[in-house]
Amino acid sequence: MNKILALILTVAISGFTQDFRQMGSNYYAYPTPTAKYSKAPAGYKPFYLSHYGRHGSRFHQPADHYHALYNTLAKADSAGKLTDLGKSLLERAKFLDEYAAPRVGDLTQLGVAQHQGIAKRMVKNFPEIFKNDAYVEAYASTSVRCVVSMAAFLEELHAQKPKVEIHQESGKYLMSFISPLDFGKIIGESNTPAWQKENEKLYSHVNPTRMMRTIFNDSNYIQKNVDAGDLFSKIYEIGNSLQGSPEIEFSFDDLWTEEDLTARWHAQNAWWYSVLGNNPFAKKQGLDNARPLLKNVLDEADKVIAADTAKTDASTDSASSSTGSATAKTAAKPAKKTTATLRFGHDTVIFPFAVLLQLENSTQNTGIETADMENLHKVWRDYEISPMAANVQLVFYKSSKKGTPILVKVMLNEIEQKLPVTCNPQGPSASSGTLQNCPAVPYYRWEDVKEFYGKIAAGK
């Protein structure tokens, strides 16, 4: 078996680039970010971070897909209908049927490493938030892969900052904002007649014939015994999931041409958009799957800011009254306030969450509404929004200078984003239209952000 795997590996690593892995859609393994962060406005330092993260790389599911792939190929092999490439694929399918099928949906070791890396960079990038007196709250979906993702993240966080206090839990009651809706129902509601027509146009470019002829040596056998479209899709999904399991020393890349893979990914990308994006052909019910999360993010941030303000006021009052007072000097230590809120969930929430936030960078706008499905991939790309271990981070900043506003910046997959939030005039010059205390992108005043997204969270 080892010799076979080595041979397959030699065939498979035929020079496919990063672009081919990205066309794995939501199976794209989280890339290590390289973007540099902008400098915070003068006098401002981070004091709170609010996060939602998808679980890391996982094994494909369901198990039936592995079984179907192997059984289809095994049946053809017994009839002498496989090419050499087909026999090679059969060996791979047999291995996956034995190794991966029992692990369907489980987090891979790469998935563990992805969250450890994100945690390590979070501490490095925002050390002020994770000082020794920090208090972190972490919540996970009841899905095992989300719980293990949280555990991996917190393990690294604790390794970096052993004195940080961590509260962690997973429970059904948390699903009200971590993953509230039935995804199957969302799929059904998004499958409108208008969308079906668009979907058919996209799949008209997807032709499994070429691939089937490289696997099977008899076109009549294919026609009578193989559901070509279904097998093509299973190869696409299982093959793309393999990038999340580097211990598996082969891929399915040798089965694809760039044209075939691109056409299939365009259809997949548009499907995610139809179900969880701002798609004009669907009912957009998928967006409701993230409104409770958005509300939770806004509400929790307000609580932290209120507690921080109260603590600051209390410290000032204590300092003012401490002159000649031994009692004030020995006052009880204030209660620990939350410095980071971490949430671990699913792509079915982070997709619509990013859409509601309408995040924009140099390549796309997550909240865009377009009817041009043929060119959707130019302005909206699933792998940029929700690769494995995808995350949204809201980082809050404050200044010691009295009267200055709280600021916030938003990052998608650790990349700073532009928001559709405007800075409202305030202060003595408001009547003249001069904007007071308005920072440069990617920093925004919290009051403006809260007002803008509060309406969206409420469905207005």
Short mmCIF file of C-alpha atoms in Angstrom, two decimals:
data_model
loop_
_atom_site.label_atom_id
_atom_site.label_comp_id
_atom_site.label_asym_id
_atom_site.label_seq_id
_atom_site.Cartn_x
_atom_site.Cartn_y
_atom_site.Cartn_z
CA MET A 1 0.00 0.00 0.00
CA ASN A 2 2.84 2.42 0.83
CA LYS A 3 4.32 1.94 -2.65
CA ILE A 4 0.95 2.67 -4.20
CA LEU A 5 0.53 5.82 -2.14
CA ALA A 6 4.01 6.99 -3.09
CA LEU A 7 3.22 6.43 -6.77
CA ILE A 8 -0.07 8.28 -6.47
CA LEU A 9 1.65 11.16 -4.70
CA THR A 10 4.18 11.45 -7.51
CA VAL A 11 1.37 11.64 -10.05
CA ALA A 12 -0.76 14.01 -8.00
CA ILE A 13 1.75 16.75 -7.23
CA SER A 14 1.81 17.86 -10.83
CA GLY A 15 2.33 21.54 -10.16
CA PHE A 16 -1.17 22.66 -9.21
CA THR A 17 -1.05 26.14 -7.75
CA GLN A 18 -2.72 27.86 -4.82
CA ASP A 19 -5.60 28.77 -7.13
CA PHE A 20 -6.58 25.14 -7.45
CA ARG A 21 -6.77 24.73 -3.68
CA GLN A 22 -8.87 27.89 -3.43
CA MET A 23 -11.36 26.37 -5.85
CA GLY A 24 -12.01 23.86 -3.10
CA SER A 25 -14.63 26.39 -1.94
CA ASN A 26 -15.36 26.10 1.79
CA TYR A 27 -12.83 23.24 2.04
CA TYR A 28 -10.00 25.67 1.36
CA ALA A 29 -7.49 25.22 4.18
CA TYR A 30 -6.97 28.43 6.13
CA PRO A 31 -4.04 30.41 4.72
CA THR A 32 -1.54 32.05 7.06
CA PRO A 33 -2.20 35.80 6.71
CA THR A 34 0.62 38.04 5.55
CA ALA A 35 -1.12 41.44 5.54
CA LYS A 36 0.29 44.15 7.77
CA TYR A 37 -1.95 46.07 10.13
CA SER A 38 -2.50 49.81 10.01
CA LYS A 39 -1.36 51.88 12.96
CA ALA A 40 -4.06 52.78 15.46
CA PRO A 41 -4.87 56.49 15.88
CA ALA A 42 -2.55 58.33 18.24
CA GLY A 43 -3.19 57.53 21.89
CA TYR A 44 -5.45 54.54 21.21
CA LYS A 45 -4.83 51.01 22.48
CA PRO A 46 -6.94 47.84 22.12
CA PHE A 47 -8.88 46.74 25.22
CA TYR A 48 -11.52 44.24 23.98
CA LEU A 49 -11.85 41.73 21.16
CA SER A 50 -15.04 40.04 19.93
CA HIS A 51 -14.64 36.99 17.71
CA TYR A 52 -16.61 34.39 15.77
CA GLY A 53 -14.68 31.53 14.20
CA ARG A 54 -15.56 28.55 12.07
CA HIS A 55 -14.17 25.18 13.09
CA GLY A 56 -10.90 24.17 11.45
CA SER A 57 -10.32 21.73 8.60
CA ARG A 58 -12.41 18.58 8.90
CA PHE A 59 -12.94 15.29 7.15
CA HIS A 60 -15.58 15.29 4.44
CA GLN A 61 -19.04 14.05 5.29
CA PRO A 62 -21.24 12.02 4.95
CA ALA A 63 -19.67 8.56 5.00
CA ASP A 64 -21.98 7.48 2.17
CA HIS A 65 -19.95 9.60 -0.24
CA TYR A 66 -16.80 7.63 0.49
CA HIS A 67 -18.68 4.34 0.22
CA ALA A 68 -20.34 5.32 -3.06
CA LEU A 69 -17.06 6.38 -4.65
CA TYR A 70 -15.29 3.18 -3.66
CA ASN A 71 -18.20 0.87 -4.54
CA THR A 72 -18.69 2.47 -7.97
CA LEU A 73 -15.04 2.04 -8.84
CA ALA A 74 -14.78 -1.45 -7.35
CA LYS A 75 -17.75 -2.62 -9.38
CA ALA A 76 -16.24 -1.22 -12.56
CA ASP A 77 -12.89 -2.82 -11.79
CA SER A 78 -14.46 -6.24 -11.34
CA ALA A 79 -15.93 -5.81 -14.82
CA GLY A 80 -12.56 -4.74 -16.28
CA LYS A 81 -13.84 -1.24 -17.04
CA LEU A 82 -11.21 0.95 -15.32
CA THR A 83 -8.29 2.72 -16.99
CA ASP A 84 -4.91 2.90 -15.26
CA LEU A 85 -5.96 6.23 -13.79
CA GLY A 86 -9.24 4.65 -12.70
CA LYS A 87 -7.35 1.86 -10.91
CA SER A 88 -5.16 4.43 -9.20
CA LEU A 89 -8.29 6.28 -8.08
CA LEU A 90 -9.74 2.99 -6.83
CA GLU A 91 -6.73 2.50 -4.54
CA ARG A 92 -7.18 5.98 -3.18
CA ALA A 93 -10.91 5.48 -2.71
CA LYS A 94 -10.28 2.20 -0.86
CA PHE A 95 -7.88 3.93 1.52
CA LEU A 96 -10.34 6.74 2.18
CA ASP A 97 -13.20 4.30 2.72
CA GLU A 98 -11.16 2.70 5.49
CA TYR A 99 -9.41 5.75 6.94
CA ALA A 100 -11.61 8.79 6.38
CA ALA A 101 -15.15 7.38 6.37
CA PRO A 102 -15.03 6.48 10.10
CA ARG A 103 -13.90 10.06 10.81
CA VAL A 104 -16.57 11.94 8.85
CA GLY A 105 -16.97 15.52 10.02
CA ASP A 106 -14.22 15.24 12.61
CA LEU A 107 -11.61 17.95 13.02
CA THR A 108 -8.29 17.06 11.44
CA GLN A 109 -4.90 17.74 13.01
CA LEU A 110 -4.46 20.57 10.53
CA GLY A 111 -7.73 21.98 11.87
CA VAL A 112 -6.24 21.91 15.36
CA ALA A 113 -3.10 23.67 14.14
CA GLN A 114 -5.13 26.36 12.33
CA HIS A 115 -6.82 27.48 15.55
CA GLN A 116 -3.59 27.32 17.48
CA GLY A 117 -2.02 29.61 14.88
CA ILE A 118 -4.90 32.10 15.02
CA ALA A 119 -4.70 32.19 18.83
CA LYS A 120 -0.95 32.72 18.79
CA ARG A 121 -1.21 35.60 16.32
CA MET A 122 -4.10 37.14 18.26
CA VAL A 123 -1.97 37.34 21.40
CA LYS A 124 0.99 38.68 19.43
CA ASN A 125 -1.05 41.30 17.57
CA PHE A 126 -3.05 42.53 20.57
CA PRO A 127 -0.95 41.95 23.71
CA GLU A 128 -2.79 44.69 25.62
CA ILE A 129 -5.95 42.55 25.55
CA PHE A 130 -4.28 39.45 27.01
CA LYS A 131 -2.40 40.86 29.98
CA ASN A 132 -2.21 38.84 33.19
CA ASP A 133 -5.50 40.22 34.50
CA ALA A 134 -7.38 39.33 31.29
CA TYR A 135 -10.63 37.40 31.44
CA VAL A 136 -11.68 35.47 28.32
CA GLU A 137 -15.13 34.02 27.64
CA ALA A 138 -15.30 31.22 25.06
CA TYR A 139 -18.41 29.51 23.68
CA ALA A 140 -18.73 26.67 21.18
CA SER A 141 -21.41 25.01 19.11
CA THR A 142 -22.45 21.59 20.38
CA SER A 143 -20.73 20.08 17.33
CA VAL A 144 -17.67 18.10 18.45
CA ARG A 145 -15.42 19.69 15.81
CA CYS A 146 -16.32 23.13 17.16
CA VAL A 147 -15.63 22.09 20.75
CA VAL A 148 -12.25 20.64 19.74
CA SER A 149 -11.49 23.82 17.76
CA MET A 150 -12.21 25.88 20.87
CA ALA A 151 -10.03 23.57 22.96
CA ALA A 152 -7.13 23.91 20.51
CA PHE A 153 -7.47 27.69 20.45
CA LEU A 154 -7.62 28.01 24.25
CA GLU A 155 -4.76 25.55 24.73
CA GLU A 156 -2.50 27.81 22.67
CA LEU A 157 -3.86 30.94 24.34
CA HIS A 158 -3.05 29.44 27.75
CA ALA A 159 0.41 28.42 26.55
CA GLN A 160 1.08 31.99 25.49
CA LYS A 161 -0.52 33.61 28.53
CA PRO A 162 -0.71 31.12 31.46
CA LYS A 163 -2.22 33.67 33.87
CA VAL A 164 -5.17 34.63 31.71
CA GLU A 165 -8.44 33.44 33.23
CA ILE A 166 -10.65 31.52 30.80
CA HIS A 167 -14.32 30.64 30.99
CA GLN A 168 -15.37 28.08 28.39
CA GLU A 169 -18.56 26.19 27.67
CA SER A 170 -20.68 24.51 25.04
CA GLY A 171 -24.40 23.96 25.33
CA LYS A 172 -27.68 23.86 23.47
CA TYR A 173 -28.77 27.23 24.85
CA LEU A 174 -25.77 28.87 23.18
CA MET A 175 -26.96 27.72 19.76
CA SER A 176 -29.50 30.56 19.80
CA PHE A 177 -26.73 32.83 18.50
CA ILE A 178 -23.93 30.44 17.51
CA SER A 179 -26.03 28.49 14.97
CA PRO A 180 -29.77 29.13 15.39
CA LEU A 181 -31.50 27.90 12.22
CA ASP A 182 -32.05 24.62 10.38
CA PHE A 183 -29.67 24.72 7.41
CA GLY A 184 -31.72 22.17 5.48
CA LYS A 185 -34.72 24.47 5.69
CA ILE A 186 -32.61 27.41 4.52
CA ILE A 187 -31.50 25.41 1.47
CA GLY A 188 -35.10 24.55 0.62
CA GLU A 189 -36.30 28.13 0.94
CA SER A 190 -33.47 29.46 -1.22
CA ASN A 191 -34.17 27.02 -4.06
CA THR A 192 -36.65 29.25 -5.90
CA PRO A 193 -37.62 28.76 -9.57
CA ALA A 194 -35.66 31.92 -10.43
CA TRP A 195 -32.53 30.52 -8.80
CA GLN A 196 -33.00 27.11 -10.43
CA LYS A 197 -32.77 28.77 -13.85
CA GLU A 198 -29.54 30.51 -12.91
CA ASN A 199 -28.14 27.32 -11.44
CA GLU A 200 -28.89 25.42 -14.63
CA LYS A 201 -26.99 28.03 -16.64
CA LEU A 202 -23.92 27.60 -14.45
CA TYR A 203 -24.03 23.81 -14.58
CA SER A 204 -24.33 23.94 -18.36
CA HIS A 205 -20.60 24.71 -18.26
CA VAL A 206 -19.89 21.72 -16.02
CA ASN A 207 -19.23 18.64 -18.13
CA PRO A 208 -18.12 15.42 -16.40
CA THR A 209 -17.65 13.53 -19.69
CA ARG A 210 -13.92 14.14 -20.07
CA MET A 211 -13.13 13.01 -16.53
CA MET A 212 -15.32 9.92 -16.78
CA ARG A 213 -13.47 8.85 -19.93
CA THR A 214 -10.14 9.08 -18.11
CA ILE A 215 -11.46 6.82 -15.32
CA PHE A 216 -13.51 4.28 -17.26
CA ASN A 217 -12.47 2.58 -20.52
CA ASP A 218 -15.96 1.90 -21.90
CA SER A 219 -18.40 4.72 -22.75
CA ASN A 220 -21.34 2.28 -22.89
CA TYR A 221 -20.53 1.10 -19.39
CA ILE A 222 -20.51 4.71 -18.19
CA GLN A 223 -23.89 5.40 -19.74
CA LYS A 224 -25.54 2.31 -18.24
CA ASN A 225 -23.85 2.06 -14.84
CA VAL A 226 -22.47 5.43 -13.71
CA ASP A 227 -24.24 8.58 -12.59
CA ALA A 228 -21.53 10.78 -14.09
CA GLY A 229 -22.68 14.08 -12.60
CA ASP A 230 -23.01 12.63 -9.12
CA LEU A 231 -19.62 10.90 -9.26
CA PHE A 232 -18.03 14.08 -10.59
CA SER A 233 -19.38 16.05 -7.61
CA LYS A 234 -18.24 13.44 -5.08
CA ILE A 235 -14.74 13.54 -6.54
CA TYR A 236 -14.84 17.34 -6.30
CA GLU A 237 -15.94 17.41 -2.67
CA ILE A 238 -13.87 14.51 -1.33
CA GLY A 239 -10.81 15.58 -3.29
CA ASN A 240 -10.98 19.16 -2.05
CA SER A 241 -11.34 18.01 1.55
CA LEU A 242 -7.97 16.26 1.33
CA GLN A 243 -6.09 19.55 1.61
CA GLY A 244 -7.22 19.54 5.23
CA SER A 245 -5.51 16.21 5.92
CA PRO A 246 -1.83 16.52 4.93
CA GLU A 247 -1.13 13.13 6.52
CA ILE A 248 -2.98 11.62 3.54
CA GLU A 249 -0.19 11.45 1.00
CA PHE A 250 -2.22 11.84 -2.17
CA SER A 251 -4.77 14.12 -3.82
CA PHE A 252 -7.28 14.00 -6.67
CA ASP A 253 -5.61 16.83 -8.56
CA ASP A 254 -4.49 14.59 -11.41
CA LEU A 255 -8.15 14.06 -12.35
CA TRP A 256 -8.82 17.70 -13.12
CA THR A 257 -8.15 20.16 -15.91
CA GLU A 258 -8.20 23.82 -15.01
CA GLU A 259 -11.27 24.33 -17.18
CA ASP A 260 -13.25 21.55 -15.49
CA LEU A 261 -12.36 22.63 -11.98
CA THR A 262 -13.03 26.31 -12.64
CA ALA A 263 -16.50 25.61 -14.05
CA ARG A 264 -17.38 23.39 -11.08
CA TRP A 265 -16.14 25.97 -8.58
CA HIS A 266 -18.09 28.80 -10.25
CA ALA A 267 -21.25 26.76 -9.72
CA GLN A 268 -20.31 25.92 -6.13
CA ASN A 269 -19.47 29.54 -5.32
CA ALA A 270 -22.82 30.70 -6.69
CA TRP A 271 -24.64 28.02 -4.69
CA TRP A 272 -23.22 29.34 -1.42
CA TYR A 273 -24.20 32.83 -2.53
CA SER A 274 -27.74 31.67 -3.28
CA VAL A 275 -28.17 30.02 0.12
CA LEU A 276 -26.30 32.38 2.47
CA GLY A 277 -25.53 35.50 0.43
CA ASN A 278 -27.39 38.59 -0.71
CA ASN A 279 -28.80 36.78 -3.74
CA PRO A 280 -31.66 38.57 -5.56
CA PHE A 281 -32.94 35.25 -6.96
CA ALA A 282 -33.57 33.73 -3.52
CA LYS A 283 -35.51 34.71 -0.41
CA LYS A 284 -32.37 35.53 1.59
CA GLN A 285 -33.58 33.51 4.57
CA GLY A 286 -29.99 32.46 5.14
CA LEU A 287 -29.12 35.95 6.35
CA ASP A 288 -31.41 35.42 9.34
CA ASN A 289 -29.03 32.70 10.51
CA ALA A 290 -26.56 35.43 11.54
CA ARG A 291 -28.78 38.19 12.90
CA PRO A 292 -28.81 36.74 16.45
CA LEU A 293 -25.01 36.55 16.32
CA LEU A 294 -24.75 40.16 15.20
CA LYS A 295 -27.06 41.20 18.05
CA ASN A 296 -24.99 39.18 20.52
CA VAL A 297 -21.79 40.83 19.32
CA LEU A 298 -23.30 44.31 19.69
CA ASP A 299 -24.84 43.60 23.09
CA GLU A 300 -21.74 41.97 24.59
CA ALA A 301 -19.54 44.82 23.38
CA ASP A 302 -21.86 47.36 24.99
CA LYS A 303 -21.69 45.45 28.30
CA VAL A 304 -17.90 45.40 28.24
CA ILE A 305 -17.69 49.09 27.35
CA ALA A 306 -20.16 49.99 30.11
CA ALA A 307 -18.19 47.94 32.64
CA ASP A 308 -14.93 49.50 31.49
CA THR A 309 -16.38 52.98 31.81
CA ALA A 310 -17.70 52.20 35.29
CA LYS A 311 -14.32 50.84 36.31
CA THR A 312 -12.57 53.96 35.03
CA ASP A 313 -15.01 56.22 36.87
CA ALA A 314 -14.61 54.19 40.05
CA SER A 315 -10.84 54.43 39.84
CA THR A 316 -11.06 58.21 39.40
CA ASP A 317 -13.44 58.57 42.33
CA SER A 318 -11.25 56.33 44.48
CA ALA A 319 -8.16 58.35 43.63
CA SER A 320 -9.96 61.61 44.44
CA SER A 321 -11.12 60.42 47.85
CA SER A 322 -7.98 58.57 48.85
CA THR A 323 -6.19 61.58 50.25
CA GLY A 324 -5.75 60.91 53.97
CA SER A 325 -8.02 57.86 53.77
CA ALA A 326 -6.51 54.49 54.64
CA THR A 327 -9.82 52.78 53.84
CA ALA A 328 -9.79 53.98 50.22
CA LYS A 329 -6.26 52.72 49.73
CA THR A 330 -7.27 49.21 50.77
CA ALA A 331 -10.56 49.10 48.86
CA ALA A 332 -11.61 45.77 47.39
CA LYS A 333 -10.24 44.94 43.95
CA PRO A 334 -12.91 45.55 41.26
CA ALA A 335 -14.51 42.55 39.56
CA LYS A 336 -12.68 41.21 36.55
CA LYS A 337 -14.13 42.38 33.25
CA THR A 338 -14.19 40.49 29.96
CA THR A 339 -11.34 41.36 27.60
CA ALA A 340 -12.19 38.87 24.83
CA THR A 341 -15.32 37.01 23.75
CA LEU A 342 -14.62 33.98 21.55
CA ARG A 343 -17.29 32.02 19.70
CA PHE A 344 -16.75 28.83 17.69
CA GLY A 345 -19.29 27.76 15.10
CA HIS A 346 -19.92 27.01 11.45
CA ASP A 347 -19.66 28.25 7.88
CA THR A 348 -23.46 28.40 7.75
CA VAL A 349 -23.25 31.35 10.16
CA ILE A 350 -19.99 33.05 9.26
CA PHE A 351 -21.08 33.36 5.60
CA PRO A 352 -24.24 35.36 6.39
CA PHE A 353 -22.48 37.17 9.25
CA ALA A 354 -19.90 38.52 6.79
CA VAL A 355 -22.71 39.39 4.37
CA LEU A 356 -24.61 41.38 7.01
CA LEU A 357 -21.40 43.22 7.90
CA GLN A 358 -20.89 44.12 4.20
CA LEU A 359 -17.13 43.85 4.47
CA GLU A 360 -15.05 45.29 1.69
CA ASN A 361 -11.42 44.95 0.74
CA SER A 362 -9.51 45.32 -2.50
CA THR A 363 -11.00 42.16 -4.02
CA GLN A 364 -14.64 41.83 -2.99
CA ASN A 365 -17.65 43.07 -1.04
CA THR A 366 -19.22 40.34 1.06
CA GLY A 367 -22.61 42.06 1.09
CA ILE A 368 -22.85 42.73 -2.63
CA GLU A 369 -26.17 42.09 -4.41
CA THR A 370 -25.75 41.07 -8.03
CA ALA A 371 -27.79 39.14 -10.56
CA ASP A 372 -24.77 38.34 -12.72
CA MET A 373 -24.03 34.77 -11.66
CA GLU A 374 -21.63 34.20 -14.57
CA ASN A 375 -19.29 36.82 -13.13
CA LEU A 376 -20.09 36.45 -9.44
CA HIS A 377 -16.63 35.00 -8.75
CA LYS A 378 -15.07 38.36 -9.64
CA VAL A 379 -16.79 40.15 -6.77
CA TRP A 380 -17.76 37.44 -4.24
CA ARG A 381 -15.63 34.38 -3.44
CA ASP A 382 -16.56 31.70 -0.95
CA TYR A 383 -12.96 30.70 -0.15
CA GLU A 384 -12.11 34.27 0.89
CA ILE A 385 -15.11 34.45 3.21
CA SER A 386 -15.28 31.01 4.78
CA PRO A 387 -12.23 28.81 4.39
CA MET A 388 -11.73 26.27 7.14
CA ALA A 389 -11.11 28.13 10.45
CA ALA A 390 -12.55 31.35 8.98
CA ASN A 391 -13.00 34.09 11.55
CA VAL A 392 -14.30 37.60 12.08
CA GLN A 393 -12.62 39.73 14.74
CA LEU A 394 -13.85 43.06 16.05
CA VAL A 395 -11.08 44.85 17.92
CA PHE A 396 -12.05 47.73 20.22
CA TYR A 397 -9.74 50.63 21.06
CA LYS A 398 -9.84 53.40 23.64
CA SER A 399 -7.79 56.44 24.49
CA SER A 400 -6.82 57.71 27.94
CA LYS A 401 -7.72 61.18 26.75
CA LYS A 402 -11.04 62.27 28.21
CA GLY A 403 -13.96 62.73 25.82
CA THR A 404 -12.57 60.58 23.01
CA PRO A 405 -14.82 57.97 21.39
CA ILE A 406 -14.39 54.20 21.50
CA LEU A 407 -13.08 52.94 18.15
CA VAL A 408 -13.42 49.54 16.49
CA LYS A 409 -11.95 47.81 13.48
CA VAL A 410 -13.19 44.62 11.82
CA MET A 411 -11.04 41.87 10.36
CA LEU A 412 -12.13 38.98 8.18
CA ASN A 413 -9.65 36.10 8.35
CA GLU A 414 -7.19 38.46 10.03
CA ILE A 415 -7.35 41.00 7.20
CA GLU A 416 -8.58 44.53 7.93
CA GLN A 417 -11.84 45.48 6.23
CA LYS A 418 -13.65 48.59 5.12
CA LEU A 419 -17.17 49.04 6.52
CA PRO A 420 -20.18 50.81 4.97
CA VAL A 421 -20.38 52.98 8.09
CA THR A 422 -20.27 56.77 7.92
CA CYS A 423 -19.05 59.05 10.68
CA ASN A 424 -21.79 61.42 11.84
CA PRO A 425 -20.77 65.03 12.60
CA GLN A 426 -20.42 65.81 16.28
CA GLY A 427 -19.01 68.61 18.38
CA PRO A 428 -18.90 72.40 17.99
CA SER A 429 -18.22 72.23 14.26
CA ALA A 430 -21.09 69.87 13.46
CA SER A 431 -23.25 72.61 11.99
CA SER A 432 -20.55 73.48 9.49
CA GLY A 433 -20.30 69.87 8.37
CA THR A 434 -16.85 69.29 9.88
CA LEU A 435 -16.46 65.71 11.11
CA GLN A 436 -15.20 65.56 14.66
CA ASN A 437 -13.24 62.56 16.00
CA CYS A 438 -13.63 60.64 12.75
CA PRO A 439 -10.75 58.19 12.31
CA ALA A 440 -9.33 56.86 9.08
CA VAL A 441 -10.30 53.43 7.71
CA PRO A 442 -10.19 50.71 9.03
CA TYR A 443 -11.05 52.41 12.35
CA TYR A 444 -14.62 53.49 13.08
CA ARG A 445 -16.40 55.06 15.99
CA TRP A 446 -18.28 52.46 17.99
CA GLU A 447 -21.41 54.58 18.27
CA ASP A 448 -21.63 54.83 14.47
CA VAL A 449 -20.99 51.11 14.04
CA LYS A 450 -23.56 50.18 16.68
CA GLU A 451 -26.22 52.41 15.15
CA PHE A 452 -25.63 51.07 11.63
CA TYR A 453 -25.52 47.36 12.47
CA GLY A 454 -28.18 47.56 15.18
CA LYS A 455 -30.79 48.15 12.48
CA ILE A 456 -29.48 45.22 10.42
CA ALA A 457 -29.53 42.92 13.45
CA ALA A 458 -33.18 43.83 13.94
CA GLY A 459 -33.94 43.05 10.29
CA LYS A 460 -34.64 46.67 9.32
#
